[in-house]
XYZ file of C-alpha atoms in Angstrom:
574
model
C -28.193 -22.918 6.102
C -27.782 -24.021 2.714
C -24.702 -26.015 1.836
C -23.272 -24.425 -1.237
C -21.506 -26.843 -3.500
C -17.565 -26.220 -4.653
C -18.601 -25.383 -8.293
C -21.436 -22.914 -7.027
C -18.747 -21.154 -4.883
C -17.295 -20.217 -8.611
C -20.380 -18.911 -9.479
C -20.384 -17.100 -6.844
C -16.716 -15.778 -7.631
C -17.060 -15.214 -11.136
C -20.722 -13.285 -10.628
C -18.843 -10.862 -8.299
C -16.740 -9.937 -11.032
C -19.087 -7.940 -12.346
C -19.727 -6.176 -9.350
C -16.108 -5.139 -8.057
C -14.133 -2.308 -8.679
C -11.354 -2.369 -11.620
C -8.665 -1.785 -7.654
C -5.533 -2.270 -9.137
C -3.437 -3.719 -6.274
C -1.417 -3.061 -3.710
C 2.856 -4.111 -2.497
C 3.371 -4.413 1.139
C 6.415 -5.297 3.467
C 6.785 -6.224 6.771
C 11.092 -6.190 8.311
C 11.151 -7.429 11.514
C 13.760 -5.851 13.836
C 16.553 -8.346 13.430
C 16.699 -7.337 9.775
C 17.436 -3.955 10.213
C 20.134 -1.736 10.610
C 18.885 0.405 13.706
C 16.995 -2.683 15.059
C 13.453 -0.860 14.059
C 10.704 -3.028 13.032
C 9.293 -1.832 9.427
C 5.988 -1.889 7.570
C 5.729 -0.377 4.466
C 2.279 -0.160 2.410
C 1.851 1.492 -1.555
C -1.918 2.342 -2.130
C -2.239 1.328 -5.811
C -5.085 3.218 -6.660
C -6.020 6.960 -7.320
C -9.091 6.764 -8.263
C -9.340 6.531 -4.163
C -9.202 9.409 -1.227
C -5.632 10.150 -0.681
C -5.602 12.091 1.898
C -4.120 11.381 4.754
C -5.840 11.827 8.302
C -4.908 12.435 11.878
C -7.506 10.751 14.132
C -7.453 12.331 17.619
C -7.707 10.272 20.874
C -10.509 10.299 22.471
C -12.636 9.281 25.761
C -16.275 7.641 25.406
C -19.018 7.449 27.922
C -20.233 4.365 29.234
C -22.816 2.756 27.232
C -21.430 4.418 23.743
C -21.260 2.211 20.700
C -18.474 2.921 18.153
C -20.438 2.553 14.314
C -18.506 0.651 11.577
C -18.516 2.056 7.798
C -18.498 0.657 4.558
C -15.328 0.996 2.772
C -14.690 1.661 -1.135
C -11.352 0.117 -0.868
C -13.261 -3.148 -1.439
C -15.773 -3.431 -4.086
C -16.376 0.437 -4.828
C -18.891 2.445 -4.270
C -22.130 1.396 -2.079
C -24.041 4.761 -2.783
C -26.383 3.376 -0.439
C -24.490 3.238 3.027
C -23.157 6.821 1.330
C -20.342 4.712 0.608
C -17.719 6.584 -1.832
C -14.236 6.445 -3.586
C -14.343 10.426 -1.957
C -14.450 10.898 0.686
C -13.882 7.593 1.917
C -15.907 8.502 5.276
C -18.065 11.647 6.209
C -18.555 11.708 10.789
C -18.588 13.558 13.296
C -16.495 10.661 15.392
C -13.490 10.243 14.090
C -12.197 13.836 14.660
C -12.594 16.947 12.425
C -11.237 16.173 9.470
C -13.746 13.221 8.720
C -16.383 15.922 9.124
C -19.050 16.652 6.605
C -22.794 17.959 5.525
C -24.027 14.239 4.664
C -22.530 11.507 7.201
C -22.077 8.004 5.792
C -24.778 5.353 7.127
C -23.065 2.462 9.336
C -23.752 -0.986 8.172
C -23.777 -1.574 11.858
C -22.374 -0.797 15.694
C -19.936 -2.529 18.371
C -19.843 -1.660 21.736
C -17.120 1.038 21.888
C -14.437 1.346 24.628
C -14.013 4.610 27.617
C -10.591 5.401 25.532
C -9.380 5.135 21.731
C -5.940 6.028 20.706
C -4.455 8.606 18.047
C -3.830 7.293 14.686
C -2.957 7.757 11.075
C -5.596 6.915 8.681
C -6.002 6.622 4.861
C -7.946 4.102 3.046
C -6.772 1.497 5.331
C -5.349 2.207 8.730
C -2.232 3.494 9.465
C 0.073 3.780 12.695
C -0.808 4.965 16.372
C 0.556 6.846 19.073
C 1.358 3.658 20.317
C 3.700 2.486 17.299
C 0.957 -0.364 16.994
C 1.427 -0.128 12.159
C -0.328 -1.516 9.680
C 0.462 -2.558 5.528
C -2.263 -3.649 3.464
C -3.168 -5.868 0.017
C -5.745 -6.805 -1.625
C -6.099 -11.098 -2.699
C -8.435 -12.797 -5.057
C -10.499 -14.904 -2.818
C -13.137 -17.846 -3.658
C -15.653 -15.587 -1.982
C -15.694 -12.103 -3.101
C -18.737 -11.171 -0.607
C -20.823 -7.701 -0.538
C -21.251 -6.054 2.526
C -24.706 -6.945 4.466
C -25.964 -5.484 7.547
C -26.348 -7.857 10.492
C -24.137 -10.150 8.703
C -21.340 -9.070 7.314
C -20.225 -5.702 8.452
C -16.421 -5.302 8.530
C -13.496 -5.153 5.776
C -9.943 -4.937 6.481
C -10.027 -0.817 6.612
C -12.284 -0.669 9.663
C -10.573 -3.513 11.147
C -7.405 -1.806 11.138
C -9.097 1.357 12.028
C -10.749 -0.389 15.436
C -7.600 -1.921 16.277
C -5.279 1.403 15.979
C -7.904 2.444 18.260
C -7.434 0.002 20.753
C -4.247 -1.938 20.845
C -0.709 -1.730 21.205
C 0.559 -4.839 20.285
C 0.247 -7.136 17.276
C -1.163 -10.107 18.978
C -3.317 -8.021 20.773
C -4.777 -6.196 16.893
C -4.560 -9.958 15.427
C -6.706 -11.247 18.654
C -8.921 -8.439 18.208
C -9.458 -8.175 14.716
C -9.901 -12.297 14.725
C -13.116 -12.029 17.429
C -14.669 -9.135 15.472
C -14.458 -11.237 12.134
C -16.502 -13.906 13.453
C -18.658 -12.171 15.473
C -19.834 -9.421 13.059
C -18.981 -11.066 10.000
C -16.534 -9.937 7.044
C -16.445 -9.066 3.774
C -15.189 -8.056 0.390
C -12.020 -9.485 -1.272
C -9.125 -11.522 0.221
C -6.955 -9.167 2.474
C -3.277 -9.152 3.752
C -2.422 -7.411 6.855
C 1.456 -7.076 7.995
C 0.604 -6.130 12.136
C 3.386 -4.877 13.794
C 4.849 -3.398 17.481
C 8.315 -2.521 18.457
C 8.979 -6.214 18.818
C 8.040 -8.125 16.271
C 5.441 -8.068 13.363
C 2.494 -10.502 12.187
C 0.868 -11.237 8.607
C -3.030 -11.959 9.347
C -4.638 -12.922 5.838
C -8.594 -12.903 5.642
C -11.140 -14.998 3.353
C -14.982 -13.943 3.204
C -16.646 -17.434 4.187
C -19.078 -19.252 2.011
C -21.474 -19.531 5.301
C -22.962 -15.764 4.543
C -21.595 -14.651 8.234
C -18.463 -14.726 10.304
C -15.158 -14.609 8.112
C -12.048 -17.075 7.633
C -8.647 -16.298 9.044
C -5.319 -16.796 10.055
C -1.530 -15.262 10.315
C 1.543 -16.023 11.386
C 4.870 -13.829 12.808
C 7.649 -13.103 10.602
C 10.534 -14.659 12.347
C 13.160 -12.033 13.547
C 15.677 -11.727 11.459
C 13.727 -12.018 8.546
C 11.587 -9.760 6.059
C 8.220 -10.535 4.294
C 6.638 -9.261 1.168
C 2.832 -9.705 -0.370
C 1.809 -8.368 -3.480
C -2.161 -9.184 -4.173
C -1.867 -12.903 -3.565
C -2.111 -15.073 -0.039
C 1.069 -15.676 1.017
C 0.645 -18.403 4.423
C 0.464 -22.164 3.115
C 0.392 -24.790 5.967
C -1.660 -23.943 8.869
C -0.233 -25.928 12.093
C -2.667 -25.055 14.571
C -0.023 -26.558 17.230
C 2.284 -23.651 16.386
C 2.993 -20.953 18.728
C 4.140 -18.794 15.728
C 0.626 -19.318 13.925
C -2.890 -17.886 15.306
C -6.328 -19.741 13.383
C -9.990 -18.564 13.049
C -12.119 -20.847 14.940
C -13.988 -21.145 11.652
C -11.340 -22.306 8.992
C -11.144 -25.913 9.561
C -14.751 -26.618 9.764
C -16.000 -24.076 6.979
C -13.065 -25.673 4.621
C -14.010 -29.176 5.517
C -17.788 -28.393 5.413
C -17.212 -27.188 1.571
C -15.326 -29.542 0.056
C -12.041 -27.167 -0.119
C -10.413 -29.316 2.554
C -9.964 -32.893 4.143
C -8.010 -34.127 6.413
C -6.387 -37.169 3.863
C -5.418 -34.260 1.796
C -2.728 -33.624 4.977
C -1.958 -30.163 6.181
C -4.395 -27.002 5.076
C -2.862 -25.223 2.562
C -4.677 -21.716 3.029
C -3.688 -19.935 -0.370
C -5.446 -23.621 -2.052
C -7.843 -23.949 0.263
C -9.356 -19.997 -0.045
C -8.180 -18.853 -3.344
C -7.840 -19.567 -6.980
C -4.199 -18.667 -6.818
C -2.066 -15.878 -8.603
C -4.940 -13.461 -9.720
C -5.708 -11.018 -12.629
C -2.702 -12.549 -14.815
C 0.259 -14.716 -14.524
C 3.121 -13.533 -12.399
C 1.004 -10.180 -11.438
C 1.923 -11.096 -8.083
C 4.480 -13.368 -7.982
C 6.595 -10.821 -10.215
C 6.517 -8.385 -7.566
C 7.508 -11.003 -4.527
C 10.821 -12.475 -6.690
C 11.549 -8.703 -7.342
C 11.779 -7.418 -3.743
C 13.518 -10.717 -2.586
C 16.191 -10.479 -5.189
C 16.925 -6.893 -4.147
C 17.076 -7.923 -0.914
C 18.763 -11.459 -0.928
C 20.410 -10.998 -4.557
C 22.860 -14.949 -3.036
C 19.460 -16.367 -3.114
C 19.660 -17.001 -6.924
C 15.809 -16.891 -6.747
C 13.871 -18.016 -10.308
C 11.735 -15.537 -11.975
C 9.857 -18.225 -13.699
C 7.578 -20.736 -11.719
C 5.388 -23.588 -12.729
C 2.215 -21.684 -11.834
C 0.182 -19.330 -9.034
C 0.584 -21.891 -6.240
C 4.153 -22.232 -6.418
C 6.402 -22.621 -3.334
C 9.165 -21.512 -4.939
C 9.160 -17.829 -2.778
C 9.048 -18.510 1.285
C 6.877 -16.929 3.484
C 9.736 -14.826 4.243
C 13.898 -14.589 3.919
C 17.171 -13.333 5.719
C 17.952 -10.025 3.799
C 21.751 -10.369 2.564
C 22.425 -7.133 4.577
C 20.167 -5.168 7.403
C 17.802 -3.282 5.413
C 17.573 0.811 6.176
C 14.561 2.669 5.603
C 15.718 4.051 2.294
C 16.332 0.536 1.467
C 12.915 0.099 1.774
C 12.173 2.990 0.284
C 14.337 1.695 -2.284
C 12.485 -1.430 -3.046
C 9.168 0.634 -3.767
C 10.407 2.407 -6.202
C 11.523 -0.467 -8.704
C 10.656 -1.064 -12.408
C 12.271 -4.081 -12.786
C 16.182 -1.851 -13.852
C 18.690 -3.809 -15.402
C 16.618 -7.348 -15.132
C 14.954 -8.900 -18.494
C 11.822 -7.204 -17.410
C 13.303 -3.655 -17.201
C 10.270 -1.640 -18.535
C 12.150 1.336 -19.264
C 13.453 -0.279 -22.246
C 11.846 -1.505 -25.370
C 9.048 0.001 -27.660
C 6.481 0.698 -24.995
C 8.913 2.702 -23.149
C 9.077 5.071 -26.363
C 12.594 7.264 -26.915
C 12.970 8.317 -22.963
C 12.688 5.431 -21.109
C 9.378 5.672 -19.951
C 8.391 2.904 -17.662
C 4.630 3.296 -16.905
C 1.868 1.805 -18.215
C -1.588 2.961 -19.404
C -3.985 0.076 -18.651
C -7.199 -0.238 -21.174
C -9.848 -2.207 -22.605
C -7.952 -5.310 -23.540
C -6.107 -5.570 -19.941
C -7.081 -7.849 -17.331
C -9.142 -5.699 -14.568
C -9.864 -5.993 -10.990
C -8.401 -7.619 -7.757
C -9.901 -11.180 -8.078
C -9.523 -11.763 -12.036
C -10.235 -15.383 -13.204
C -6.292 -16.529 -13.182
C -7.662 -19.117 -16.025
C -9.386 -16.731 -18.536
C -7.968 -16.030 -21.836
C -5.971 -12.983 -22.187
C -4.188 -11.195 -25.233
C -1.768 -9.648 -23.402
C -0.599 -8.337 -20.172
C 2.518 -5.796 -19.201
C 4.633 -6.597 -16.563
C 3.605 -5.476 -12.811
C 6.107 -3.694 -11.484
C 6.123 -2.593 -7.784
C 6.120 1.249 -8.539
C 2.969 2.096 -10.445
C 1.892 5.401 -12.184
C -1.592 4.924 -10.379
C -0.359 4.555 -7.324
C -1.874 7.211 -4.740
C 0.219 6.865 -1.248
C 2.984 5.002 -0.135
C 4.148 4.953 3.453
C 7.378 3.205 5.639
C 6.337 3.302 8.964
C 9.077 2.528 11.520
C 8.367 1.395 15.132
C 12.012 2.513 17.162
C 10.733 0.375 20.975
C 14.226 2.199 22.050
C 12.239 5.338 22.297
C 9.699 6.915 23.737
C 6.024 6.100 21.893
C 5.955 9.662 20.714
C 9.153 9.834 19.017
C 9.822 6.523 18.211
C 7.044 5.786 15.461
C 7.919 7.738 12.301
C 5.563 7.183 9.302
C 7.851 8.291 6.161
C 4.611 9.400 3.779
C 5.371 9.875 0.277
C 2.327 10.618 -1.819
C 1.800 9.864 -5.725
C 3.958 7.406 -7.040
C 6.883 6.175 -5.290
C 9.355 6.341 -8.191
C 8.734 9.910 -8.135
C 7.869 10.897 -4.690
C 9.875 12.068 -1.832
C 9.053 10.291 1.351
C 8.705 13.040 4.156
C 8.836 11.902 8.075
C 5.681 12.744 10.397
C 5.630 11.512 14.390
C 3.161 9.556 15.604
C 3.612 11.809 18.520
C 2.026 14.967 16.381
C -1.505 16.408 17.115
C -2.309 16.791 13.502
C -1.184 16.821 10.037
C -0.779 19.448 7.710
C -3.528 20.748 5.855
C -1.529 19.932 3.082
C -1.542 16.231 3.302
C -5.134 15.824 4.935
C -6.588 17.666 1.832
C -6.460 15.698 -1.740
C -9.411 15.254 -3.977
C -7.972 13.599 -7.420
C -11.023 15.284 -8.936
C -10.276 19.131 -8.491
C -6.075 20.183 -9.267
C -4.906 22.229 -6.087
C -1.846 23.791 -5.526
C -3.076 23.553 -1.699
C -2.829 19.717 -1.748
C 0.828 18.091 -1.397
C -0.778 14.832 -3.476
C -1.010 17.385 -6.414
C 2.265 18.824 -6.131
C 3.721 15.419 -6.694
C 1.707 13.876 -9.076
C 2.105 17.110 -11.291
C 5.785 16.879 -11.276
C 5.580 13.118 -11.745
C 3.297 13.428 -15.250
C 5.266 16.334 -16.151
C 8.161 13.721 -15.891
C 6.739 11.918 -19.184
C 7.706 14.237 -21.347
C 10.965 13.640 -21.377
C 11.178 10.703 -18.803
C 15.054 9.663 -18.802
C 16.362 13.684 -17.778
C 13.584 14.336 -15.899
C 13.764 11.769 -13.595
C 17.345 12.046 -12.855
C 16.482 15.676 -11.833
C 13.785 14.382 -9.766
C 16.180 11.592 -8.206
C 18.716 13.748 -7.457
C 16.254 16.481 -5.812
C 14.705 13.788 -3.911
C 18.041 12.061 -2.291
C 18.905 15.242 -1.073
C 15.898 16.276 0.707
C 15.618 12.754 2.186
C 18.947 12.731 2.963
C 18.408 16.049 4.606
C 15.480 14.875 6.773
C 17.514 11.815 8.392
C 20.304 14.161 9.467
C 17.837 16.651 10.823
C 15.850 13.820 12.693
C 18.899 13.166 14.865
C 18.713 16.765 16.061
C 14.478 16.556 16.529
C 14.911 13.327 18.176
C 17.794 14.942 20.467
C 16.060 17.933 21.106
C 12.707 15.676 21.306
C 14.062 13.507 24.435
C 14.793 16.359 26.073
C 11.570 18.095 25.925
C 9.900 14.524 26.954
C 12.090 14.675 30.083
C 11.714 18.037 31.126
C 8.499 19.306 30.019
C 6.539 16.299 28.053
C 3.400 18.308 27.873
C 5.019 20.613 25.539
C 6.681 16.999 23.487
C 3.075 17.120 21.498
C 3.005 20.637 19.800
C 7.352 20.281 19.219
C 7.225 17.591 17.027
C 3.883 18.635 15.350
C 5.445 22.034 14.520
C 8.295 20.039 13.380
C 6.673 18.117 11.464
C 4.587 20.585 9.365
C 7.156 23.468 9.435
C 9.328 20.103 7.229
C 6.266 19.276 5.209
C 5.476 22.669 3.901
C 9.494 23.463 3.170
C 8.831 19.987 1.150
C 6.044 20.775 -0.638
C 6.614 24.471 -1.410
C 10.029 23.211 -2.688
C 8.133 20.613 -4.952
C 5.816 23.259 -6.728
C 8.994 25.822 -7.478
C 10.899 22.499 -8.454
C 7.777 22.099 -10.867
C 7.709 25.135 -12.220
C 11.465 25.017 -13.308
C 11.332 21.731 -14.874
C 8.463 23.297 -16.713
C 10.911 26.112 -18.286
C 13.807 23.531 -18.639
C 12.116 21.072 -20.567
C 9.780 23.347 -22.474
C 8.438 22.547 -26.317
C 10.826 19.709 -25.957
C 14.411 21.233 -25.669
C 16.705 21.004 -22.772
C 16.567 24.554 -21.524
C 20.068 25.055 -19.351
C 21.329 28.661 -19.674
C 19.493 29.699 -22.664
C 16.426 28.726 -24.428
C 16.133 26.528 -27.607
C 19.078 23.716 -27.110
C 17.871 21.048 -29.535
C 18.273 17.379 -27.353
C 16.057 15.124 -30.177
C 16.180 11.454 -30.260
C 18.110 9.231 -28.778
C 19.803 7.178 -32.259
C 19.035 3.734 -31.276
C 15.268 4.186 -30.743
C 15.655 6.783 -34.105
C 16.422 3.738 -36.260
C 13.671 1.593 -34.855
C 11.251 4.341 -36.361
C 10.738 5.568 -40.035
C 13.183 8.353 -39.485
C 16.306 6.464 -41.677
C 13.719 5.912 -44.479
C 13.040 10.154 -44.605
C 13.069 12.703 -47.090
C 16.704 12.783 -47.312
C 17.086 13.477 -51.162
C 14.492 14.190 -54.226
C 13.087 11.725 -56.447
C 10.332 9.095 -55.502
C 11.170 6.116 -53.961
């Protein structure tokens, strides 16, 4: 094979551009089980994108016959749409393999097979994989890579969403997933952007980061376990530096070393590999897009850090791989930390002009804003608005939680909340359920539904921008009550739950499924009458409490910012 030169690489890189889809990004977070309060290890995932398929899918188990072969899709999660592998934003997948609701009239065309195995396991699946029966979970980001690489049968065959999907299938450990994953990578080749994967288990959680190669075939690799204790956070940049392939805490592709060395991105006088220098351009689509996001959830978490928001550029060292939290983190910590603007730092974006009179703290992204997953870091850009972790185009967050105290069934919990996390409420679902509700497995962006939970929240969340700063404080204080709600009720499932398991556990399956959706639709029903009567109170911009009309205006600071002092106030030209 040709050897490609380092500034042909950027050719390469900057060609791609063209080709990849405007993805705007992902957050992801990985606690391990020291760093929590009930000694659960967390992985939390927001899907920053709605222009994808948000619905989220129960994949049954299932048994195979000997000689089957399991096919492998392309995904739109990495460059777009591939209309001709039938390749689309939605549905993300039409088969007739991965259960019933993957079913369709025109089944997507396989870039390839593997050889598939006599038993799979149930899962959770949305544009990336999800959790299985097993507690086996999965996060998810996009990087900028050197190599942005389209798919090519025979050659390159997997991204990170059928990885994830193969190993839910087939694993119930981390290492085991990371081992897997690593052998299909360089036997069947990957590709699309740079990809970070948080793996975790009941006992302790992974981060497995992935490079297309510049060799056409096989894929670059490596992760590395979040020490217990500790907590981990990626936001659309590589976040391992110095491979030690001596380290028990660190597992390598067979093909990094070589591939680097072969293409001038590493040699051995330069001293350790450096794998965010050695595969990437750095910080992508604009400064501190990333970096923002990781000094943001570390400060929440570790405020006696004292860490910088300013660094010297998108290699800096000046965020670890990971850090002690101040206090164990609980799930609605997490939750928590999802849900941030930037409030009460310099950043804050529900203040200043752009957040208008309400404190609106979304932004519209257009033609003069930087686009894609694997920007040029270097171009020249006007502008840019800060990246917060909650985004208004986010489509699906999750928390999953793996509880190794408990049985499989019971113990995963994947808290779902769909739309935006600001303005979502995160609802619990076993892993131990037989499906989900019809509810959350049917979403297309394209078509308003009052059948689809997605809609539900995403109405109530634009409906929030009319009047942002009371409307969200009716959604917060909504929200904390249902989720407060559903953690005191969990303690009664779970009790209840355990029982079942001991006494009849072939009955365990259908209990916490009815559970489950009996919860959900309570949720969502709630959510559309909650809609409806923000739509009265807030109506032709009044604050509607008790009687119709009640005149709320401006708020006076942002009233003299405007041309409101400088009115008609008296006769007479001015």
């Amino acid at each position: 094979m040709k050897k490609f030169t380092v500034s042909a690489v950027f050719v390469v890189f900057l060609l791609t551009l063209l080709t990849v889809s405007s993805a705007t990004g992902c957050t992801t977070m990985l606690i391990s089980k020291g760093a929590t309060e009930d000694g659960s290890v967390v992985v939390s995932h927001s899907d920053d994108n709605d222009l994808m398929d948000q619905r989220i899918i129960y994949v049954p188990a299932m048994d195979h016959e000997e000689g089957a072969v399991r096919s492998i899709y392309c995904s739109g999660a990495a460059m777009g749409e591939f209309p001709e592998y039938r390749c689309f934003l939605y549905p993300r997948m039409v088969t007739d393999d991965r259960g019933p609701a993957y079913m369709g009239e025109e089944p997507s065309i396989a870039l390839g097979t593997i050889p598939q195995v006599p038993h799979t396991y149930a899962y959770f699946d949305g544009n990336y994989g999800i959790m299985n029966e097993h507690q086996l979970m999965f996060g998810e980001c996009t990087d900028g890579a050197k190599i942005t690489a389209k798919p090519e049968p025979g050659k390159r065959i997997f991204y990170s969403s059928e990885l994830s999907r193969v190993a839910l299938e087939r694993c119930r450990t981390a290492r085991e997933a990371i081992a897997l994953m690593g052998s299909l990578i360089e036997e069947y080749g990957y590709y699309g952007t740079g990809e970070t994967l948080p793996v975790a288990d009941t006992e302790e959680g992974w981060i497995m980061e992935i490079a297309p190669s510049p060799e056409g075939t096989g894929g670059l690799w490596v992760a590395k376990r979040v020490p217990d204790g500790e907590m981990f956070v990626g936001a659309n940049e590589f976040r391992i530096r110095e491979v030690d392939r001596d380290d028990p805490d660190m597992m390598v592709g067979k093909e990094l070393f070589p591939v680097a060395k072969k293409h001038g991105w590493w040699k051995p006088s330069d001293g350790p590999l450096d794998w965010l220098r050695t595969v990437s351009l750095g910080e992508y689509n604009h400064p501190y897009y990333s970096l923002r996001r990781v000094w943001r959830a570390f400060s929440l978490a570790a405020p006696s850090l004292g860490l910088s928001p300013w660094v010297e550029d998108g290699y800096t060292k000046a965020y670890p791989f990971s850090i002690k939290p101040d206090e164990k983190l609980s799930v609605r910590d997490v939750m928590a930390i999802h849900r941030d603007r930037y409030e009460g730092t310099e950043f804050d974006l529900t203040k200043g002009v752009a957040a208008g009179p309400f404190g609106y703290p979304d932004r519209f992204y257009g033609p003069y804003d930087g686009k894609g997953d694997v920007g040029d870091p270097k171009r020249k850009l006007d502008g840019a608005w800060e990246r917060p972790i909650s985004v208004t185009y986010c489509g699906y967050a999750f928390v999953n939680q793996a509880r190794g105290w408990l049985p499989d069934p019971i113990g995963g919990i994947m808290w779902l909340g769909l739309d935006k996390p600001a303005d979502t409420v995160f609802m619990p679902f076993f892993v131990g359920v037989e499906s989900l509700p019809d509810s959350v497995a049917n979403c297309d962006t394209s078509l308003f539904s009052r059948d689809s939970a997605w809609w539900a929240f995403n109405f109530v969340s634009n409906w929030a921008g009319l009047r942002y700063d009371a409307i969200h404080g009716d959604i917060v204080s909504r929200r904390k009550a249902l989720e407060s709600g559903f953690l005191e009720k969990l303690k009664e499932i779970e009790k209840e739950a355990m029982e079942i398991n001991r006494k009849n556990p072939e009955e365990l399956a259908d209990f916490l499924t009815s559970f489950c959706d009996e919860n959900a639709g309570r949720t969502v029903d709630g959510w559309w009458d909650f809609s409806e009567e923000l739509i009265v109170k807030y109506d032709d911009g009044f604050i509607n409490v008790g009687q119709m009309g009640t005149q709320a205006g401006y708020p006076m600071e942002w009233l003299k910012t405007t041309s409101w002092p400088e009115g008609p106030t008296e006769y007479g030209k001015r």
